[in-house]
Amino acid sequence: MTGAVKKREAKARQAGRLERTETTAPRSDSPEVARMDGPAGSSVGDDARGRRMSSTPGSRAGSAVRAGSVARPMLFDPAKKPPLNKNIDYPANVYNMFSQYYPARHSLSFPRYHDIIYYLSKTFSLSIRLVFVMEDGILAKGAKIIEGMFLDTPKDPLVEAAIEAAKKLPPDPNPYDLPTECLTRPGYNSTGQGVLVNINSYAVAKFPDLVVYQYDILIGSGVEKRGLVTKIWNSKTLQREVGQGWVFDGNRLGWSMKEIPNRQFTVDLDEEQGTLARPGRSNSHKVQIRPSTKINLAAIQEYLNGKMTMDNSVLQAIDFFDHLMRVTPSKKMYALKRSFFDPKMVKRERLGGGVEAMKGVYQSVRIAHGGRLVVNVDVSNCVFYGDYPMEVMATQVTGSANALICGEMSKKVKPSFREAEKESLTFLKLKKLKKVRFRVRYRGASEKVLKQVHMVKEFAQENCYNWHFNQKDKETGVEKRTSIFDYFMDKYNIHLSHPTMCVVETMRKGIAFPMEVCYVEPGQKYPYKIDAVQTASMIKFAVTRPKERREGIEGGLALLNWAEDPYIRNYGLKISTDMLETHARLLAPPVVQFAKTVQKPGYSGRWRLDGQQFLLPNKNDLVHWGVCIINSVGRDHLDIPGASTFIRTFVNTYKGHGGKVSNANPPIMEGPADEAKCVTDLFNEIVAKTGGGKPQMMVFLLAGKDSICYERIKKSCDCRYGVVSQCMQNAHVKRGQGQYISNVLMKFNAKLGGTTSKVGGKPPGGHFKTPTMIVGADVSHASPGSLQPSMAALTCSMDKTGCRYAAACESNGHRVEMVTQFNLEDMLTPLFRQWMSEVGMGRMPQQFFYFRDGVSEGQYQHVIQQEVKHIKRIWRTLDESNKYVNYEKIKFTVIVASKRHHIRFFPKERSPAADKNMNPCPGVLVEKDVTHPFEYDFYLNSHSAIQGTARPTHYHVLMDEANIPPNELQNMIYEHCYQYMRSTTPVSLFPAVYYAHLASKRAVSHENRPASSGAHQYNEEQQRLELIKLKEEADRDGKKLSKTNSEKLHRFTEAESRPLLKMKNDTGIMWGMWYI
């Protein structure tokens, strides 16, 4: 860094801000380059935040400061994170926001300025004019205020005076005028034809208008485990104190029709069970019951009648009914939230790996259209641990052939002479059984021992021979050192069959058992992601045709047996057992337009591709491309002659579909074992043998479904070379079926800039009369236990008809659902600029659709107040910097699309809405009876179910500034499902969201970590929590965490917020459908 730059930064620090400077590309040995698979030497730079820089024109990271804007400042020194001063009485929402957000975003050492400004302006009524954040900067006064409030010395008189002056300024009006409530229903659809459809919901015929008293119940210190809490709640002492008819949520809340004052008493479980108390161990537990609130159940009817708003009293009443419905089923069945599984149920499937799938029943109370409550009932499927002997469970979880091999393979391994011993892969797999409950069974065990339930704390590296403990002789009082093996032999005359297997440690200190006497308790949910083989078996088990599913629902009703439920009867609730019947609409199917012909799928929802030419072929003739074969030992082997034969057929088929191919004989090579080197070799081969141009497409023929191989190929192609790629399996290549080739060519053509088809019979602009942009958003989360960051994906339409979509992805923190402001700016700004350049002809859109996937009802306002607000800010920034058009003229329509629900349609027999399997036809629209009483939502079945029972998509319109009539909006959503690029059937979800989901899955390959390190492990989060605990203990004792554990903790913490690698965009790969 030059002296001039250092001086400028020193001055900037004195003014309370540090200007961002451009950095050069990292050295080839820097972590940013070294972590990327493949040969070194790619020049990919970092900006000041450590984020990948793009070299494309107009990119925000491409230059340090754009002309006419202020450099983004850094108030805080990244090397030293300034803590919040806890001695200051900050408002709770500001302090909580910082304590949660402060360390999380992309290794930043300082909070995001936009968030600071927003919270300060809201909390302290500071004028936005005073602390307004420009596009890339912040005003000095605002910086001083923030600096004073969030550094260690906040009592600067100048700062205090600035704050007091700011408080006296009038607040600025909301510049975005965002609604604080969801949109009310503007009307109903009148297109298509009316049909009758049954829905798996049941009307509440009578619900009481009683007053119910809610209580706060504290059992013990409040940290007791759920099993102990349940045991204390069911004790005779407690039931005698509170009386009958109570509803308890199993944690801290209870409800009763009786009003009682504060009550405090003690429950002695030893006395309850008739057992002697252990010396020095009390089994007495204090119980405190305090009134918390009074709930008038009549509030629900008042809300449904439109006489009151949705306030806390209505929510509390609904919550009470929800818990009331669970009490009796929870006592008879395994309960998982709103799903219940009968232990006697015979419908279960062993999936391998020690787990099994079970069918159960789901129920949920909902407020619904028509001024009533309904209960949604459905079949539920879940994966449980099998109730096997622990040694059988261990062999299945680890994939060992038998218990003997499992015991041997669980020993520590020494990778090399110089390296220390470490846990084997088999032993690590055993960690999946941590916290599993079990009982012990062996000859001579007392009844008390047989009844006691234990929990796995850890599997010890020691086996039954070398796990020793002190055994005390009860008669003589003499202690002797003995092993577990000798103990069972001497005391019970039991010769352990598998003494070399790991010893099972329990949560009780010093208590351990040999694995072969332990038996897993039934009814324990499997909390980890199942593998590909188990997933395939689970799908076969869960998929059921409508008739079978309806029978399963009726069987679930019999299990629930509402009429005989004592708690439901006690509170005067009556529920009909007749499935709801609703008046639905069957929308008219559109026609599908290809280049020269039109297909009419009708209500079948299917059309053929053979003999059709794509609506738009690839933009440029295919010249610079090549093929690489990646074989592996013992799998489908493909030689170059076989690949050549396939490629000839592939090219001829593509030409038949209208594709433009100038080079029908691309170079074909057999690649090495290293996938990253394969990409480099193929890239160089194409450049050398096709005239020196940059590759347009790289094709890889793979031996099988190896996710690591696939991810390494995609990472190198996307991020190192910026070239689209197509992978195919050797098994399919050898068969060379025409339908398979045509299906692949739909993706192949889309990646090269073409379009498969569109909805016909529309004007050139499709459904839109004004320039319209569609954005889809999805955030996907990792499997439980993994520290893989959540992936935020955004898609943006790149043509006038909404057929083609570009996509951008970024890590979004660990299990963070809302797309962060930084990500929205980083991803959408270049996409918006590209749309205005290519589609808008230099102008902004007049209509903007934002389709959001994956958010719950409680997060709808977060979408409006956070994501939509930030998107509007981006448009305002573009408007101010480029003077396109007033951003306020852009009309926003925001829609949440969700498939995470249990509503199913069952059409009448011989109904036009039913297909041959009694599934609903594409186009069935439900707007009544199970929708929201007042808000604008609907269920749309837009696809033809290939197997199982069709699941409609639930669309909820949150805001609509364009006031689009329901006929237009709902038909537009339905017809766009026929424009999905890689299918000859309509899809079940609006394509913008569907593509976002695909992009978020593909973004895993862009993680800034070696793909060769394998997938994220199931127990990463558990390991991180254990390391944090160790660090806290070390800090408390004044010690340091070991170097190995420190490195592990740093790696896990960094994994939560590490940004993805940026795609190389010199050929515009980001503006195409690279993800499809």
PDB file of C-alpha atoms in Angstrom, residues 652-747:
ATOM      1  CA  ASN A 652     -28.541 -34.403 -35.919  1.00  0.00           C
ATOM      2  CA  THR A 653     -31.368 -34.354 -33.374  1.00  0.00           C
ATOM      3  CA  TYR A 654     -30.458 -30.807 -32.361  1.00  0.00           C
ATOM      4  CA  LYS A 655     -30.516 -29.680 -35.973  1.00  0.00           C
ATOM      5  CA  GLY A 656     -33.920 -31.342 -36.334  1.00  0.00           C
ATOM      6  CA  HIS A 657     -35.154 -29.177 -33.450  1.00  0.00           C
ATOM      7  CA  GLY A 658     -33.847 -26.085 -35.240  1.00  0.00           C
ATOM      8  CA  GLY A 659     -30.442 -25.841 -33.567  1.00  0.00           C
ATOM      9  CA  LYS A 660     -27.630 -24.088 -35.417  1.00  0.00           C
ATOM     10  CA  VAL A 661     -24.450 -26.221 -35.457  1.00  0.00           C
ATOM     11  CA  SER A 662     -21.543 -25.312 -37.721  1.00  0.00           C
ATOM     12  CA  ASN A 663     -19.126 -27.770 -36.116  1.00  0.00           C
ATOM     13  CA  ALA A 664     -20.779 -31.187 -36.191  1.00  0.00           C
ATOM     14  CA  ASN A 665     -17.521 -32.997 -35.246  1.00  0.00           C
ATOM     15  CA  PRO A 666     -16.297 -31.431 -32.017  1.00  0.00           C
ATOM     16  CA  PRO A 667     -13.065 -32.660 -30.413  1.00  0.00           C
ATOM     17  CA  ILE A 668     -13.662 -35.662 -28.149  1.00  0.00           C
ATOM     18  CA  MET A 669     -11.136 -36.652 -25.490  1.00  0.00           C
ATOM     19  CA  GLU A 670     -10.881 -39.018 -22.573  1.00  0.00           C
ATOM     20  CA  GLY A 671     -10.068 -37.047 -19.454  1.00  0.00           C
ATOM     21  CA  PRO A 672      -7.869 -37.852 -16.466  1.00  0.00           C
ATOM     22  CA  ALA A 673      -9.182 -38.838 -13.044  1.00  0.00           C
ATOM     23  CA  ASP A 674      -8.965 -35.240 -11.782  1.00  0.00           C
ATOM     24  CA  GLU A 675     -12.219 -33.532 -12.829  1.00  0.00           C
ATOM     25  CA  ALA A 676     -10.800 -30.003 -12.529  1.00  0.00           C
ATOM     26  CA  LYS A 677      -7.916 -30.982 -14.833  1.00  0.00           C
ATOM     27  CA  CYS A 678     -10.474 -32.481 -17.244  1.00  0.00           C
ATOM     28  CA  VAL A 679     -12.136 -29.059 -17.528  1.00  0.00           C
ATOM     29  CA  THR A 680      -8.816 -27.333 -18.167  1.00  0.00           C
ATOM     30  CA  ASP A 681      -7.715 -29.934 -20.728  1.00  0.00           C
ATOM     31  CA  LEU A 682     -11.042 -29.754 -22.566  1.00  0.00           C
ATOM     32  CA  PHE A 683     -10.962 -25.940 -22.542  1.00  0.00           C
ATOM     33  CA  ASN A 684      -7.482 -25.956 -24.079  1.00  0.00           C
ATOM     34  CA  GLU A 685      -8.457 -28.675 -26.568  1.00  0.00           C
ATOM     35  CA  ILE A 686     -11.426 -26.646 -27.806  1.00  0.00           C
ATOM     36  CA  VAL A 687      -9.348 -23.494 -28.164  1.00  0.00           C
ATOM     37  CA  ALA A 688      -6.658 -25.387 -30.067  1.00  0.00           C
ATOM     38  CA  LYS A 689      -8.907 -27.350 -32.437  1.00  0.00           C
ATOM     39  CA  THR A 690     -11.837 -25.013 -33.180  1.00  0.00           C
ATOM     40  CA  GLY A 691     -10.108 -21.923 -34.441  1.00  0.00           C
ATOM     41  CA  GLY A 692      -8.943 -20.296 -31.219  1.00  0.00           C
ATOM     42  CA  GLY A 693     -12.271 -18.909 -30.008  1.00  0.00           C
ATOM     43  CA  LYS A 694     -13.432 -19.199 -26.413  1.00  0.00           C
ATOM     44  CA  PRO A 695     -15.569 -22.330 -25.849  1.00  0.00           C
ATOM     45  CA  GLN A 696     -19.330 -21.873 -26.111  1.00  0.00           C
ATOM     46  CA  MET A 697     -20.193 -25.212 -24.501  1.00  0.00           C
ATOM     47  CA  MET A 698     -18.329 -28.025 -22.747  1.00  0.00           C
ATOM     48  CA  VAL A 699     -19.946 -31.483 -22.644  1.00  0.00           C
ATOM     49  CA  PHE A 700     -18.955 -34.112 -20.074  1.00  0.00           C
ATOM     50  CA  LEU A 701     -19.920 -37.789 -20.224  1.00  0.00           C
ATOM     51  CA  LEU A 702     -19.773 -39.214 -16.697  1.00  0.00           C
ATOM     52  CA  ALA A 703     -19.618 -42.770 -15.398  1.00  0.00           C
ATOM     53  CA  GLY A 704     -22.337 -42.259 -12.776  1.00  0.00           C
ATOM     54  CA  LYS A 705     -24.079 -39.960 -10.302  1.00  0.00           C
ATOM     55  CA  ASP A 706     -21.060 -38.736  -8.355  1.00  0.00           C
ATOM     56  CA  SER A 707     -22.014 -35.444  -6.712  1.00  0.00           C
ATOM     57  CA  ILE A 708     -18.400 -34.469  -5.937  1.00  0.00           C
ATOM     58  CA  CYS A 709     -17.361 -35.036  -9.558  1.00  0.00           C
ATOM     59  CA  TYR A 710     -20.361 -33.024 -10.786  1.00  0.00           C
ATOM     60  CA  GLU A 711     -19.730 -30.120  -8.412  1.00  0.00           C
ATOM     61  CA  ARG A 712     -16.055 -29.859  -9.325  1.00  0.00           C
ATOM     62  CA  ILE A 713     -16.918 -29.722 -13.021  1.00  0.00           C
ATOM     63  CA  LYS A 714     -19.556 -27.035 -12.497  1.00  0.00           C
ATOM     64  CA  LYS A 715     -17.338 -24.975 -10.196  1.00  0.00           C
ATOM     65  CA  SER A 716     -14.491 -24.890 -12.724  1.00  0.00           C
ATOM     66  CA  CYS A 717     -16.749 -24.236 -15.712  1.00  0.00           C
ATOM     67  CA  ASP A 718     -18.822 -21.520 -14.033  1.00  0.00           C
ATOM     68  CA  CYS A 719     -16.292 -19.741 -11.837  1.00  0.00           C
ATOM     69  CA  ARG A 720     -12.916 -20.306 -13.497  1.00  0.00           C
ATOM     70  CA  TYR A 721     -13.775 -20.218 -17.190  1.00  0.00           C
ATOM     71  CA  GLY A 722     -17.299 -18.768 -17.412  1.00  0.00           C
ATOM     72  CA  VAL A 723     -18.493 -21.414 -19.887  1.00  0.00           C
ATOM     73  CA  VAL A 724     -21.814 -23.276 -19.758  1.00  0.00           C
ATOM     74  CA  SER A 725     -21.559 -27.048 -19.504  1.00  0.00           C
ATOM     75  CA  GLN A 726     -23.735 -30.111 -19.986  1.00  0.00           C
ATOM     76  CA  CYS A 727     -23.222 -33.375 -18.108  1.00  0.00           C
ATOM     77  CA  MET A 728     -24.670 -36.721 -19.208  1.00  0.00           C
ATOM     78  CA  GLN A 729     -24.333 -40.242 -17.836  1.00  0.00           C
ATOM     79  CA  ASN A 730     -22.568 -42.939 -19.829  1.00  0.00           C
ATOM     80  CA  ALA A 731     -25.419 -45.386 -19.267  1.00  0.00           C
ATOM     81  CA  HIS A 732     -27.874 -43.064 -21.071  1.00  0.00           C
ATOM     82  CA  VAL A 733     -25.307 -42.238 -23.732  1.00  0.00           C
ATOM     83  CA  LYS A 734     -24.869 -45.922 -24.574  1.00  0.00           C
ATOM     84  CA  ARG A 735     -28.620 -46.418 -24.987  1.00  0.00           C
ATOM     85  CA  GLY A 736     -28.956 -43.224 -27.005  1.00  0.00           C
ATOM     86  CA  GLN A 737     -32.753 -43.049 -26.834  1.00  0.00           C
ATOM     87  CA  GLY A 738     -34.360 -40.264 -28.861  1.00  0.00           C
ATOM     88  CA  GLN A 739     -36.583 -39.056 -26.042  1.00  0.00           C
ATOM     89  CA  TYR A 740     -33.595 -38.748 -23.684  1.00  0.00           C
ATOM     90  CA  ILE A 741     -31.623 -36.780 -26.271  1.00  0.00           C
ATOM     91  CA  SER A 742     -34.534 -34.395 -26.914  1.00  0.00           C
ATOM     92  CA  ASN A 743     -34.999 -33.839 -23.183  1.00  0.00           C
ATOM     93  CA  VAL A 744     -31.306 -32.985 -22.773  1.00  0.00           C
ATOM     94  CA  LEU A 745     -31.442 -30.708 -25.821  1.00  0.00           C
ATOM     95  CA  MET A 746     -34.111 -28.526 -24.187  1.00  0.00           C
ATOM     96  CA  LYS A 747     -31.540 -27.667 -21.501  1.00  0.00           C
TER      97      LYS A 747
END
